[in-house]
Amino acid sequence: MSSPAALSPTTRLRRLKPDWISDPKVWRTEILAGLVVALALIPEAISFSIIAGVDPALGLFTSFTMAVTLSIVGGRRAMISAATGAVALVVAPLNREHGLGHLIAAVILGGVLQIVLGALGVARLMRFIPRSVMVGFVNSLAILVFMAQIPEMRNVPWPVYPLIGAGLVLLVFFPRITTAVPAPLVSIAVLTAFTVGAGIAVPTVGDRGALPTALPVPGLPDVPFTWDTLTTVAPYAFAMALVGLMESLMTAKLVDDITDTPSDKTRESIGQGIANIVTGFFGGIGGCAVIGQTMINVKVSGARTRLSTFLAGTFLMVLCLAFGPVVSDIPMAALVAVMIMVSIAAFDWHSVAPKTLRRMPAGELTVMAVTVVAVVATHNLAVGVVTGSITAMVVFAKRVARLAEVTAVTDADGRRVVYRVTGELFFASSNDLVGQFDYAGDPEKVVIDLSAAHIWDASSVAALDAIENKYAQRGKTVEITGLNTPSADLHRRLTGELSGH
């Protein structure tokens, strides 16, 4: 086999080139997916700008810089990052109280913190998120996407409703005719042409805010570079960094499952930070992974490469700058239909099927329900994930605590009793351990056999010390046997050191 050094430059370049570069079918899928996502990003970016209290153009610039930057430095192919409601909610109070300069400074600092957290391995915490939390996360995002469409169906002209219905019909039935062109793109084009041609007055994208007419210009935030500024923006920057990473990593895991391909979560964490720094220097409001548009890209349009992410951001600016009047005429009903279809496709219907509910443990259902309720109540996916994970830990601790059992066997001569402890000993289970021994009635020699148990924490060592002390007060001796190596090391380090009296 030839060594890399012996290969010609052409051969080395061919090996580095992704397989999809020369596949026209993939190109078509990625280009059309990027176009559909760009169209869907416009009204949401404008909405998030309104939430943050800034000019709509800043939300659009944010979606452009986030998508393009992460298409290069991100760790999850085909995932869409842009301006998001969660980040907008975090930075909105800072903008109201201190102005746009402080908001932009917080975005840049938040990006720096994301790079630091990514380098420290925050992505590895994803393995501690249970499946029930993940299912709750998926279902809650589907509910949020649907709920976000409800305001678009209130107090609107009556033609909006048949337009939404027609859009849903196209989205369901057009893929049965052909999948060469994404159904969302067809639905948007047909409904736009119909409303414009027929002169039907319905809410449009242009009604949400003015589209930008020029590219963003880089610059520094207009703030004094002082300690007071740092202390003002730091709490918001830290909150933004955590919320952005949580949503992005959860979305990356979801895309991993949908596409059955792995992603580099550490690279994604650092990439999110780089993208937010770039976004801040271009005057953006900060962002993270956008779940609805990611589902459009991956699940509805079938995109799988970085090209669709790059083109989503690029097309967004092209549509705004070169085709602003045309884009402004897109009826919101067309985009509402697309997002309703996304919410239906994203929801895990199997998780709420009667057959599944009957078989699923009550604790798992509780965790899933708590996650969904927390997300829907706060409109913050990060809050739901944290709440669900804490609930899962409590459920797990309660379940494992019941597994610690104590059985006693007294020798025939009555001179020794052996207590066999079975299960996991930690703070929840060891608290009940002390009360399971007969201190007054046992013989003078007591053996505690831990060969079928494991000591996990200081609470368990303290419980064993308390048992020994209670027997010692009655002039009886205790021998602890059967400790495995990790348990023996922990017990040896801590025994006798945990009581102040």
PDB file of N, CA and C in Angstrom, residues 32-113:
ATOM      1  N   LEU A  32     -32.123  22.438  -2.379  1.00  0.00           N
ATOM      2  CA  LEU A  32     -33.546  22.702  -2.149  1.00  0.00           C
ATOM      3  C   LEU A  32     -33.868  22.745  -0.660  1.00  0.00           C
ATOM      4  N   ALA A  33     -33.217  21.895   0.124  1.00  0.00           N
ATOM      5  CA  ALA A  33     -33.428  21.915   1.570  1.00  0.00           C
ATOM      6  C   ALA A  33     -32.986  23.250   2.160  1.00  0.00           C
ATOM      7  N   GLY A  34     -31.825  23.731   1.708  1.00  0.00           N
ATOM      8  CA  GLY A  34     -31.341  25.017   2.191  1.00  0.00           C
ATOM      9  C   GLY A  34     -32.290  26.154   1.855  1.00  0.00           C
ATOM     10  N   LEU A  35     -32.906  26.096   0.678  1.00  0.00           N
ATOM     11  CA  LEU A  35     -33.845  27.139   0.268  1.00  0.00           C
ATOM     12  C   LEU A  35     -35.105  27.115   1.129  1.00  0.00           C
ATOM     13  N   VAL A  36     -35.629  25.916   1.376  1.00  0.00           N
ATOM     14  CA  VAL A  36     -36.834  25.796   2.209  1.00  0.00           C
ATOM     15  C   VAL A  36     -36.559  26.300   3.625  1.00  0.00           C
ATOM     16  N   VAL A  37     -35.420  25.906   4.184  1.00  0.00           N
ATOM     17  CA  VAL A  37     -35.073  26.330   5.539  1.00  0.00           C
ATOM     18  C   VAL A  37     -34.913  27.845   5.603  1.00  0.00           C
ATOM     19  N   ALA A  38     -34.280  28.427   4.593  1.00  0.00           N
ATOM     20  CA  ALA A  38     -34.100  29.882   4.565  1.00  0.00           C
ATOM     21  C   ALA A  38     -35.440  30.602   4.599  1.00  0.00           C
ATOM     22  N   LEU A  39     -36.388  30.108   3.827  1.00  0.00           N
ATOM     23  CA  LEU A  39     -37.718  30.717   3.820  1.00  0.00           C
ATOM     24  C   LEU A  39     -38.390  30.603   5.185  1.00  0.00           C
ATOM     25  N   ALA A  40     -38.209  29.451   5.829  1.00  0.00           N
ATOM     26  CA  ALA A  40     -38.830  29.246   7.146  1.00  0.00           C
ATOM     27  C   ALA A  40     -38.129  30.045   8.242  1.00  0.00           C
ATOM     28  N   LEU A  41     -36.852  30.362   8.037  1.00  0.00           N
ATOM     29  CA  LEU A  41     -36.108  31.116   9.048  1.00  0.00           C
ATOM     30  C   LEU A  41     -36.526  32.583   9.117  1.00  0.00           C
ATOM     31  N   ILE A  42     -36.950  33.146   8.000  1.00  0.00           N
ATOM     32  CA  ILE A  42     -37.183  34.596   7.943  1.00  0.00           C
ATOM     33  C   ILE A  42     -38.217  35.074   8.969  1.00  0.00           C
ATOM     34  N   PRO A  43     -39.436  34.529   8.982  1.00  0.00           N
ATOM     35  CA  PRO A  43     -40.412  35.055   9.954  1.00  0.00           C
ATOM     36  C   PRO A  43     -40.018  34.784  11.401  1.00  0.00           C
ATOM     37  N   GLU A  44     -39.385  33.632  11.655  1.00  0.00           N
ATOM     38  CA  GLU A  44     -38.992  33.334  13.034  1.00  0.00           C
ATOM     39  C   GLU A  44     -37.873  34.257  13.495  1.00  0.00           C
ATOM     40  N   ALA A  45     -36.909  34.532  12.617  1.00  0.00           N
ATOM     41  CA  ALA A  45     -35.827  35.444  12.985  1.00  0.00           C
ATOM     42  C   ALA A  45     -36.373  36.830  13.307  1.00  0.00           C
ATOM     43  N   ILE A  46     -37.357  37.268  12.536  1.00  0.00           N
ATOM     44  CA  ILE A  46     -37.979  38.569  12.807  1.00  0.00           C
ATOM     45  C   ILE A  46     -38.717  38.539  14.138  1.00  0.00           C
ATOM     46  N   SER A  47     -39.423  37.428  14.416  1.00  0.00           N
ATOM     47  CA  SER A  47     -40.155  37.299  15.681  1.00  0.00           C
ATOM     48  C   SER A  47     -39.213  37.333  16.864  1.00  0.00           C
ATOM     49  N   PHE A  48     -38.074  36.638  16.761  1.00  0.00           N
ATOM     50  CA  PHE A  48     -37.119  36.602  17.873  1.00  0.00           C
ATOM     51  C   PHE A  48     -36.466  37.970  18.072  1.00  0.00           C
ATOM     52  N   SER A  49     -36.324  38.725  16.999  1.00  0.00           N
ATOM     53  CA  SER A  49     -35.808  40.096  17.132  1.00  0.00           C
ATOM     54  C   SER A  49     -36.763  40.944  17.955  1.00  0.00           C
ATOM     55  N   ILE A  50     -38.058  40.748  17.694  1.00  0.00           N
ATOM     56  CA  ILE A  50     -39.069  41.498  18.447  1.00  0.00           C
ATOM     57  C   ILE A  50     -39.020  41.118  19.927  1.00  0.00           C
ATOM     58  N   ILE A  51     -38.837  39.822  20.211  1.00  0.00           N
ATOM     59  CA  ILE A  51     -38.716  39.359  21.598  1.00  0.00           C
ATOM     60  C   ILE A  51     -37.528  40.024  22.282  1.00  0.00           C
ATOM     61  N   ALA A  52     -36.403  40.114  21.567  1.00  0.00           N
ATOM     62  CA  ALA A  52     -35.188  40.698  22.141  1.00  0.00           C
ATOM     63  C   ALA A  52     -35.258  42.219  22.176  1.00  0.00           C
ATOM     64  N   GLY A  53     -36.232  42.807  21.478  1.00  0.00           N
ATOM     65  CA  GLY A  53     -36.380  44.256  21.478  1.00  0.00           C
ATOM     66  C   GLY A  53     -35.413  44.969  20.563  1.00  0.00           C
ATOM     67  N   VAL A  54     -35.031  44.328  19.442  1.00  0.00           N
ATOM     68  CA  VAL A  54     -34.076  44.935  18.514  1.00  0.00           C
ATOM     69  C   VAL A  54     -34.692  45.008  17.121  1.00  0.00           C
ATOM     70  N   ASP A  55     -34.000  45.670  16.207  1.00  0.00           N
ATOM     71  CA  ASP A  55     -34.436  45.780  14.825  1.00  0.00           C
ATOM     72  C   ASP A  55     -34.507  44.391  14.191  1.00  0.00           C
ATOM     73  N   PRO A  56     -35.577  44.092  13.405  1.00  0.00           N
ATOM     74  CA  PRO A  56     -35.698  42.765  12.781  1.00  0.00           C
ATOM     75  C   PRO A  56     -34.477  42.347  11.966  1.00  0.00           C
ATOM     76  N   ALA A  57     -33.776  43.313  11.381  1.00  0.00           N
ATOM     77  CA  ALA A  57     -32.602  42.969  10.572  1.00  0.00           C
ATOM     78  C   ALA A  57     -31.550  42.250  11.398  1.00  0.00           C
ATOM     79  N   LEU A  58     -31.448  42.547  12.701  1.00  0.00           N
ATOM     80  CA  LEU A  58     -30.421  41.920  13.534  1.00  0.00           C
ATOM     81  C   LEU A  58     -30.689  40.425  13.723  1.00  0.00           C
ATOM     82  N   GLY A  59     -31.962  40.054  13.841  1.00  0.00           N
ATOM     83  CA  GLY A  59     -32.287  38.637  13.939  1.00  0.00           C
ATOM     84  C   GLY A  59     -31.960  37.899  12.661  1.00  0.00           C
ATOM     85  N   LEU A  60     -32.196  38.537  11.519  1.00  0.00           N
ATOM     86  CA  LEU A  60     -31.870  37.932  10.224  1.00  0.00           C
ATOM     87  C   LEU A  60     -30.357  37.817  10.053  1.00  0.00           C
ATOM     88  N   PHE A  61     -29.611  38.857  10.456  1.00  0.00           N
ATOM     89  CA  PHE A  61     -28.152  38.786  10.394  1.00  0.00           C
ATOM     90  C   PHE A  61     -27.641  37.650  11.279  1.00  0.00           C
ATOM     91  N   THR A  62     -28.266  37.495  12.450  1.00  0.00           N
ATOM     92  CA  THR A  62     -27.862  36.427  13.371  1.00  0.00           C
ATOM     93  C   THR A  62     -28.032  35.064  12.727  1.00  0.00           C
ATOM     94  N   SER A  63     -29.175  34.841  12.101  1.00  0.00           N
ATOM     95  CA  SER A  63     -29.424  33.547  11.458  1.00  0.00           C
ATOM     96  C   SER A  63     -28.432  33.296  10.324  1.00  0.00           C
ATOM     97  N   PHE A  64     -28.082  34.339   9.604  1.00  0.00           N
ATOM     98  CA  PHE A  64     -27.100  34.219   8.521  1.00  0.00           C
ATOM     99  C   PHE A  64     -25.724  33.834   9.054  1.00  0.00           C
ATOM    100  N   THR A  65     -25.215  34.594  10.025  1.00  0.00           N
ATOM    101  CA  THR A  65     -23.860  34.329  10.525  1.00  0.00           C
ATOM    102  C   THR A  65     -23.772  33.011  11.285  1.00  0.00           C
ATOM    103  N   MET A  66     -24.810  32.671  12.056  1.00  0.00           N
ATOM    104  CA  MET A  66     -24.789  31.412  12.810  1.00  0.00           C
ATOM    105  C   MET A  66     -24.759  30.215  11.858  1.00  0.00           C
ATOM    106  N   ALA A  67     -25.637  30.221  10.863  1.00  0.00           N
ATOM    107  CA  ALA A  67     -25.717  29.080   9.948  1.00  0.00           C
ATOM    108  C   ALA A  67     -24.438  28.915   9.133  1.00  0.00           C
ATOM    109  N   VAL A  68     -23.954  30.012   8.570  1.00  0.00           N
ATOM    110  CA  VAL A  68     -22.761  29.926   7.720  1.00  0.00           C
ATOM    111  C   VAL A  68     -21.539  29.518   8.536  1.00  0.00           C
ATOM    112  N   THR A  69     -21.355  30.109   9.707  1.00  0.00           N
ATOM    113  CA  THR A  69     -20.185  29.783  10.524  1.00  0.00           C
ATOM    114  C   THR A  69     -20.209  28.335  10.978  1.00  0.00           C
ATOM    115  N   LEU A  70     -21.367  27.863  11.446  1.00  0.00           N
ATOM    116  CA  LEU A  70     -21.445  26.486  11.955  1.00  0.00           C
ATOM    117  C   LEU A  70     -21.419  25.454  10.845  1.00  0.00           C
ATOM    118  N   SER A  71     -21.730  25.844   9.623  1.00  0.00           N
ATOM    119  CA  SER A  71     -21.580  24.894   8.519  1.00  0.00           C
ATOM    120  C   SER A  71     -20.112  24.536   8.320  1.00  0.00           C
ATOM    121  N   ILE A  72     -19.228  25.369   8.844  1.00  0.00           N
ATOM    122  CA  ILE A  72     -17.783  25.130   8.713  1.00  0.00           C
ATOM    123  C   ILE A  72     -17.192  24.556  10.001  1.00  0.00           C
ATOM    124  N   VAL A  73     -17.542  25.137  11.146  1.00  0.00           N
ATOM    125  CA  VAL A  73     -16.875  24.752  12.400  1.00  0.00           C
ATOM    126  C   VAL A  73     -17.733  23.864  13.284  1.00  0.00           C
ATOM    127  N   GLY A  74     -18.995  23.630  12.938  1.00  0.00           N
ATOM    128  CA  GLY A  74     -19.880  22.837  13.782  1.00  0.00           C
ATOM    129  C   GLY A  74     -19.541  21.355  13.774  1.00  0.00           C
ATOM    130  N   GLY A  75     -20.070  20.641  14.746  1.00  0.00           N
ATOM    131  CA  GLY A  75     -19.786  19.210  14.866  1.00  0.00           C
ATOM    132  C   GLY A  75     -20.918  18.311  14.436  1.00  0.00           C
ATOM    133  N   ARG A  76     -22.061  18.884  14.047  1.00  0.00           N
ATOM    134  CA  ARG A  76     -23.203  18.083  13.610  1.00  0.00           C
ATOM    135  C   ARG A  76     -23.629  18.533  12.222  1.00  0.00           C
ATOM    136  N   ARG A  77     -23.381  17.686  11.242  1.00  0.00           N
ATOM    137  CA  ARG A  77     -23.748  17.998   9.870  1.00  0.00           C
ATOM    138  C   ARG A  77     -25.264  18.107   9.726  1.00  0.00           C
ATOM    139  N   ALA A  78     -25.698  19.045   8.893  1.00  0.00           N
ATOM    140  CA  ALA A  78     -27.102  19.248   8.512  1.00  0.00           C
ATOM    141  C   ALA A  78     -27.949  19.879   9.612  1.00  0.00           C
ATOM    142  N   MET A  79     -27.362  20.182  10.762  1.00  0.00           N
ATOM    143  CA  MET A  79     -28.131  20.863  11.808  1.00  0.00           C
ATOM    144  C   MET A  79     -28.154  22.359  11.510  1.00  0.00           C
ATOM    145  N   ILE A  80     -29.276  22.991  11.796  1.00  0.00           N
ATOM    146  CA  ILE A  80     -29.453  24.416  11.519  1.00  0.00           C
ATOM    147  C   ILE A  80     -29.357  25.197  12.831  1.00  0.00           C
ATOM    148  N   SER A  81     -28.477  26.185  12.854  1.00  0.00           N
ATOM    149  CA  SER A  81     -28.378  27.105  13.985  1.00  0.00           C
ATOM    150  C   SER A  81     -28.679  28.509  13.501  1.00  0.00           C
ATOM    151  N   ALA A  82     -29.409  29.254  14.319  1.00  0.00           N
ATOM    152  CA  ALA A  82     -29.827  30.601  13.933  1.00  0.00           C
ATOM    153  C   ALA A  82     -30.280  31.338  15.185  1.00  0.00           C
ATOM    154  N   ALA A  83     -30.938  32.470  15.002  1.00  0.00           N
ATOM    155  CA  ALA A  83     -31.533  33.173  16.131  1.00  0.00           C
ATOM    156  C   ALA A  83     -32.636  32.302  16.726  1.00  0.00           C
ATOM    157  N   THR A  84     -32.724  32.263  18.054  1.00  0.00           N
ATOM    158  CA  THR A  84     -33.715  31.417  18.718  1.00  0.00           C
ATOM    159  C   THR A  84     -34.447  32.195  19.802  1.00  0.00           C
ATOM    160  N   GLY A  85     -35.646  31.721  20.113  1.00  0.00           N
ATOM    161  CA  GLY A  85     -36.438  32.354  21.145  1.00  0.00           C
ATOM    162  C   GLY A  85     -35.813  32.224  22.519  1.00  0.00           C
ATOM    163  N   ALA A  86     -35.189  31.071  22.810  1.00  0.00           N
ATOM    164  CA  ALA A  86     -34.598  30.852  24.138  1.00  0.00           C
ATOM    165  C   ALA A  86     -33.497  31.865  24.422  1.00  0.00           C
ATOM    166  N   VAL A  87     -32.601  32.060  23.450  1.00  0.00           N
ATOM    167  CA  VAL A  87     -31.510  33.024  23.635  1.00  0.00           C
ATOM    168  C   VAL A  87     -32.066  34.454  23.664  1.00  0.00           C
ATOM    169  N   ALA A  88     -33.048  34.742  22.813  1.00  0.00           N
ATOM    170  CA  ALA A  88     -33.645  36.079  22.793  1.00  0.00           C
ATOM    171  C   ALA A  88     -34.268  36.426  24.139  1.00  0.00           C
ATOM    172  N   LEU A  89     -34.915  35.450  24.767  1.00  0.00           N
ATOM    173  CA  LEU A  89     -35.515  35.682  26.079  1.00  0.00           C
ATOM    174  C   LEU A  89     -34.463  35.984  27.139  1.00  0.00           C
ATOM    175  N   VAL A  90     -33.298  35.349  27.024  1.00  0.00           N
ATOM    176  CA  VAL A  90     -32.231  35.556  28.004  1.00  0.00           C
ATOM    177  C   VAL A  90     -31.649  36.959  27.896  1.00  0.00           C
ATOM    178  N   VAL A  91     -31.435  37.425  26.671  1.00  0.00           N
ATOM    179  CA  VAL A  91     -30.748  38.706  26.486  1.00  0.00           C
ATOM    180  C   VAL A  91     -31.695  39.901  26.433  1.00  0.00           C
ATOM    181  N   ALA A  92     -32.990  39.647  26.313  1.00  0.00           N
ATOM    182  CA  ALA A  92     -33.944  40.753  26.205  1.00  0.00           C
ATOM    183  C   ALA A  92     -33.900  41.712  27.395  1.00  0.00           C
ATOM    184  N   PRO A  93     -33.867  41.216  28.650  1.00  0.00           N
ATOM    185  CA  PRO A  93     -33.802  42.156  29.783  1.00  0.00           C
ATOM    186  C   PRO A  93     -32.554  43.037  29.755  1.00  0.00           C
ATOM    187  N   LEU A  94     -31.434  42.477  29.317  1.00  0.00           N
ATOM    188  CA  LEU A  94     -30.195  43.251  29.235  1.00  0.00           C
ATOM    189  C   LEU A  94     -30.337  44.382  28.218  1.00  0.00           C
ATOM    190  N   ASN A  95     -30.976  44.085  27.091  1.00  0.00           N
ATOM    191  CA  ASN A  95     -31.182  45.128  26.073  1.00  0.00           C
ATOM    192  C   ASN A  95     -32.114  46.226  26.587  1.00  0.00           C
ATOM    193  N   ARG A  96     -33.164  45.822  27.306  1.00  0.00           N
ATOM    194  CA  ARG A  96     -34.116  46.815  27.824  1.00  0.00           C
ATOM    195  C   ARG A  96     -33.460  47.743  28.855  1.00  0.00           C
ATOM    196  N   GLU A  97     -32.619  47.165  29.703  1.00  0.00           N
ATOM    197  CA  GLU A  97     -32.059  47.932  30.817  1.00  0.00           C
ATOM    198  C   GLU A  97     -30.777  48.687  30.457  1.00  0.00           C
ATOM    199  N   HIS A  98     -29.971  48.133  29.541  1.00  0.00           N
ATOM    200  CA  HIS A  98     -28.657  48.735  29.279  1.00  0.00           C
ATOM    201  C   HIS A  98     -28.396  49.062  27.817  1.00  0.00           C
ATOM    202  N   GLY A  99     -29.237  48.601  26.896  1.00  0.00           N
ATOM    203  CA  GLY A  99     -29.065  48.956  25.505  1.00  0.00           C
ATOM    204  C   GLY A  99     -28.414  47.876  24.661  1.00  0.00           C
ATOM    205  N   LEU A 100     -28.424  48.110  23.348  1.00  0.00           N
ATOM    206  CA  LEU A 100     -27.950  47.124  22.378  1.00  0.00           C
ATOM    207  C   LEU A 100     -26.461  46.813  22.540  1.00  0.00           C
ATOM    208  N   GLY A 101     -25.650  47.820  22.889  1.00  0.00           N
ATOM    209  CA  GLY A 101     -24.210  47.578  23.039  1.00  0.00           C
ATOM    210  C   GLY A 101     -23.918  46.505  24.066  1.00  0.00           C
ATOM    211  N   HIS A 102     -24.600  46.561  25.198  1.00  0.00           N
ATOM    212  CA  HIS A 102     -24.390  45.556  26.240  1.00  0.00           C
ATOM    213  C   HIS A 102     -24.880  44.185  25.786  1.00  0.00           C
ATOM    214  N   LEU A 103     -25.992  44.156  25.023  1.00  0.00           N
ATOM    215  CA  LEU A 103     -26.485  42.885  24.496  1.00  0.00           C
ATOM    216  C   LEU A 103     -25.435  42.228  23.604  1.00  0.00           C
ATOM    217  N   ILE A 104     -24.860  42.992  22.699  1.00  0.00           N
ATOM    218  CA  ILE A 104     -23.861  42.446  21.782  1.00  0.00           C
ATOM    219  C   ILE A 104     -22.619  41.983  22.549  1.00  0.00           C
ATOM    220  N   ALA A 105     -22.215  42.756  23.569  1.00  0.00           N
ATOM    221  CA  ALA A 105     -21.072  42.349  24.402  1.00  0.00           C
ATOM    222  C   ALA A 105     -21.367  41.034  25.092  1.00  0.00           C
ATOM    223  N   ALA A 106     -22.608  40.830  25.555  1.00  0.00           N
ATOM    224  CA  ALA A 106     -22.985  39.578  26.208  1.00  0.00           C
ATOM    225  C   ALA A 106     -22.935  38.411  25.234  1.00  0.00           C
ATOM    226  N   VAL A 107     -23.325  38.657  23.984  1.00  0.00           N
ATOM    227  CA  VAL A 107     -23.273  37.602  22.966  1.00  0.00           C
ATOM    228  C   VAL A 107     -21.830  37.155  22.731  1.00  0.00           C
ATOM    229  N   ILE A 108     -20.924  38.117  22.624  1.00  0.00           N
ATOM    230  CA  ILE A 108     -19.511  37.779  22.396  1.00  0.00           C
ATOM    231  C   ILE A 108     -18.940  37.040  23.599  1.00  0.00           C
ATOM    232  N   LEU A 109     -19.217  37.539  24.809  1.00  0.00           N
ATOM    233  CA  LEU A 109     -18.720  36.868  26.009  1.00  0.00           C
ATOM    234  C   LEU A 109     -19.347  35.484  26.160  1.00  0.00           C
ATOM    235  N   GLY A 110     -20.631  35.383  25.827  1.00  0.00           N
ATOM    236  CA  GLY A 110     -21.284  34.077  25.867  1.00  0.00           C
ATOM    237  C   GLY A 110     -20.619  33.085  24.932  1.00  0.00           C
ATOM    238  N   GLY A 111     -20.206  33.550  23.753  1.00  0.00           N
ATOM    239  CA  GLY A 111     -19.486  32.678  22.826  1.00  0.00           C
ATOM    240  C   GLY A 111     -18.159  32.218  23.390  1.00  0.00           C
ATOM    241  N   VAL A 112     -17.439  33.126  24.057  1.00  0.00           N
ATOM    242  CA  VAL A 112     -16.166  32.755  24.688  1.00  0.00           C
ATOM    243  C   VAL A 112     -16.405  31.691  25.760  1.00  0.00           C
ATOM    244  N   LEU A 113     -17.451  31.865  26.562  1.00  0.00           N
ATOM    245  CA  LEU A 113     -17.766  30.890  27.612  1.00  0.00           C
ATOM    246  C   LEU A 113     -18.138  29.535  27.014  1.00  0.00           C
TER     247      LEU A 113
END
